[in-house]
Structures are given as C-alpha cells and as structure tokens.
PDB file of C-alpha atoms in Angstrom:
ATOM      1  CA  MET A   1      12.142 -16.621  -0.545  1.00  0.00           C
ATOM      2  CA  SER A   2      10.707 -17.462  -3.892  1.00  0.00           C
ATOM      3  CA  GLU A   3       9.680 -14.718  -6.523  1.00  0.00           C
ATOM      4  CA  SER A   4       6.149 -15.528  -6.125  1.00  0.00           C
ATOM      5  CA  LYS A   5       6.180 -14.927  -2.478  1.00  0.00           C
ATOM      6  CA  ALA A   6       8.013 -11.907  -3.030  1.00  0.00           C
ATOM      7  CA  TRP A   7       5.297 -10.439  -5.504  1.00  0.00           C
ATOM      8  CA  LEU A   8       2.689 -11.513  -3.033  1.00  0.00           C
ATOM      9  CA  TYR A   9       4.429  -9.224  -0.542  1.00  0.00           C
ATOM     10  CA  VAL A  10       4.446  -6.482  -3.100  1.00  0.00           C
ATOM     11  CA  ILE A  11       0.769  -6.828  -3.758  1.00  0.00           C
ATOM     12  CA  ILE A  12      -0.184  -7.063   0.027  1.00  0.00           C
ATOM     13  CA  ALA A  13       1.971  -3.832   0.688  1.00  0.00           C
ATOM     14  CA  GLY A  14       0.305  -2.161  -1.984  1.00  0.00           C
ATOM     15  CA  LEU A  15      -3.044  -2.830  -0.680  1.00  0.00           C
ATOM     16  CA  LEU A  16      -1.823  -1.592   2.931  1.00  0.00           C
ATOM     17  CA  GLU A  17      -0.482   1.598   1.139  1.00  0.00           C
ATOM     18  CA  VAL A  18      -4.172   2.373   0.405  1.00  0.00           C
ATOM     19  CA  VAL A  19      -5.084   1.748   3.653  1.00  0.00           C
ATOM     20  CA  TRP A  20      -2.422   3.856   5.595  1.00  0.00           C
ATOM     21  CA  ALA A  21      -2.709   6.728   2.784  1.00  0.00           C
ATOM     22  CA  SER A  22      -6.471   6.917   3.132  1.00  0.00           C
ATOM     23  CA  GLY A  23      -6.014   6.861   6.788  1.00  0.00           C
ATOM     24  CA  PHE A  24      -4.475  10.106   6.788  1.00  0.00           C
ATOM     25  CA  LYS A  25      -7.457  11.903   5.388  1.00  0.00           C
ATOM     26  CA  TYR A  26     -10.360   9.913   6.665  1.00  0.00           C
ATOM     27  CA  GLU A  27     -11.198   9.720  10.323  1.00  0.00           C
ATOM     28  CA  ALA A  28     -12.970   6.450   9.857  1.00  0.00           C
ATOM     29  CA  VAL A  29      -9.543   4.613   9.829  1.00  0.00           C
ATOM     30  CA  PRO A  30      -8.288   4.473  13.375  1.00  0.00           C
ATOM     31  CA  THR A  31      -4.788   5.904  13.958  1.00  0.00           C
ATOM     32  CA  LEU A  32      -3.657   2.295  15.114  1.00  0.00           C
ATOM     33  CA  VAL A  33      -4.566   0.745  11.839  1.00  0.00           C
ATOM     34  CA  VAL A  34      -2.765   3.529  10.098  1.00  0.00           C
ATOM     35  CA  ILE A  35       0.523   3.032  11.858  1.00  0.00           C
ATOM     36  CA  ILE A  36       0.435  -0.807  11.761  1.00  0.00           C
ATOM     37  CA  SER A  37      -0.456  -0.744   7.846  1.00  0.00           C
ATOM     38  CA  LEU A  38       2.315   1.931   7.430  1.00  0.00           C
ATOM     39  CA  LEU A  39       4.855  -0.253   9.223  1.00  0.00           C
ATOM     40  CA  VAL A  40       3.803  -3.640   7.768  1.00  0.00           C
ATOM     41  CA  SER A  41       3.767  -2.330   4.136  1.00  0.00           C
ATOM     42  CA  PHE A  42       7.064  -1.020   4.147  1.00  0.00           C
ATOM     43  CA  ASP A  43       8.262  -4.160   6.152  1.00  0.00           C
ATOM     44  CA  LEU A  44       7.152  -6.173   3.098  1.00  0.00           C
ATOM     45  CA  ILE A  45       8.344  -3.907   0.584  1.00  0.00           C
ATOM     46  CA  ILE A  46      11.715  -4.013   2.168  1.00  0.00           C
ATOM     47  CA  LYS A  47      11.447  -8.035   2.077  1.00  0.00           C
ATOM     48  CA  ALA A  48      10.622  -8.071  -1.476  1.00  0.00           C
ATOM     49  CA  THR A  49      13.282  -5.955  -2.672  1.00  0.00           C
ATOM     50  CA  LYS A  50      15.727  -8.859  -1.572  1.00  0.00           C
ATOM     51  CA  MET A  51      14.350 -11.045  -4.421  1.00  0.00           C
ATOM     52  CA  LEU A  52      13.326  -8.525  -6.936  1.00  0.00           C
ATOM     53  CA  PRO A  53      14.391  -5.349  -8.544  1.00  0.00           C
ATOM     54  CA  VAL A  54      14.048  -2.124  -6.259  1.00  0.00           C
ATOM     55  CA  GLY A  55      12.875   0.023  -9.095  1.00  0.00           C
ATOM     56  CA  THR A  56      10.238  -2.546 -10.358  1.00  0.00           C
ATOM     57  CA  VAL A  57       8.987  -3.149  -6.785  1.00  0.00           C
ATOM     58  CA  TYR A  58       8.487   0.477  -6.108  1.00  0.00           C
ATOM     59  CA  ALA A  59       6.895   1.246  -9.191  1.00  0.00           C
ATOM     60  CA  VAL A  60       4.270  -1.412  -8.719  1.00  0.00           C
ATOM     61  CA  PHE A  61       3.882  -0.336  -5.126  1.00  0.00           C
ATOM     62  CA  ALA A  62       3.495   3.258  -5.931  1.00  0.00           C
ATOM     63  CA  GLY A  63       1.066   2.632  -8.770  1.00  0.00           C
ATOM     64  CA  MET A  64      -1.126   0.145  -6.551  1.00  0.00           C
ATOM     65  CA  GLY A  65      -1.058   2.962  -4.041  1.00  0.00           C
ATOM     66  CA  THR A  66      -1.928   5.903  -6.399  1.00  0.00           C
ATOM     67  CA  ILE A  67      -4.846   3.821  -8.196  1.00  0.00           C
ATOM     68  CA  GLY A  68      -6.144   2.590  -4.852  1.00  0.00           C
ATOM     69  CA  THR A  69      -6.194   5.930  -3.010  1.00  0.00           C
ATOM     70  CA  THR A  70      -7.937   7.490  -6.284  1.00  0.00           C
ATOM     71  CA  ILE A  71     -10.746   4.679  -6.017  1.00  0.00           C
ATOM     72  CA  VAL A  72     -11.041   5.151  -2.333  1.00  0.00           C
ATOM     73  CA  GLU A  73     -11.278   9.043  -2.910  1.00  0.00           C
ATOM     74  CA  ILE A  74     -13.954   8.622  -5.767  1.00  0.00           C
ATOM     75  CA  VAL A  75     -16.021   6.175  -3.546  1.00  0.00           C
ATOM     76  CA  PHE A  76     -15.936   8.293  -0.429  1.00  0.00           C
ATOM     77  CA  SER A  77     -16.392  11.843  -2.200  1.00  0.00           C
ATOM     78  CA  GLY A  78     -19.408  10.621  -3.891  1.00  0.00           C
ATOM     79  CA  GLY A  79     -18.317  10.468  -7.417  1.00  0.00           C
ATOM     80  CA  VAL A  80     -15.738  11.785 -10.025  1.00  0.00           C
ATOM     81  CA  ILE A  81     -17.324  15.099 -10.040  1.00  0.00           C
ATOM     82  CA  SER A  82     -18.621  16.376  -6.652  1.00  0.00           C
TER      83      SER A  82
END
C-alpha cells in the first residue's frame, strides 16, 4: 500500500466516524448504517496504521470526527446558540 492510499483510508475513515457517531444520537441514521460505518472506519484505520504512524493516524481520525460531529450538531440543532 502506498502512503497516499493510506491517507485516503484515514480520510474516508474520518468521514465514516462522523456518520456512526452522529447515528448514535439521530434516529434518521439507520442502525445498520451506523454498524457498517463503524466497522468499516475501524478497518480502514487499522489498514492505514500499517503504513503510517499510529499516533498521527489517530490524531487526524479523532480530529476529523470531532470537527465533523460538531458541524452535524450545529446543522441539526438549528445553529450554534439554541
């Protein structure tokens, strides 16, 4: 696996983290989608860590999840102040 493919895995896994983390709160996300996105995101992270440093991969993954779920929360709750 190339380094660029490993980073692509990290990015996809980060986006999937937003899906499954948001799915824990919002019923609009079907349970099956939550489970599949959870499993696929962790599988991609495991694959990426075979090429990239674990700490870096996890920091990017967690950062994407934090920023993404915050954005989803803002959008679905109707704004920053509600």
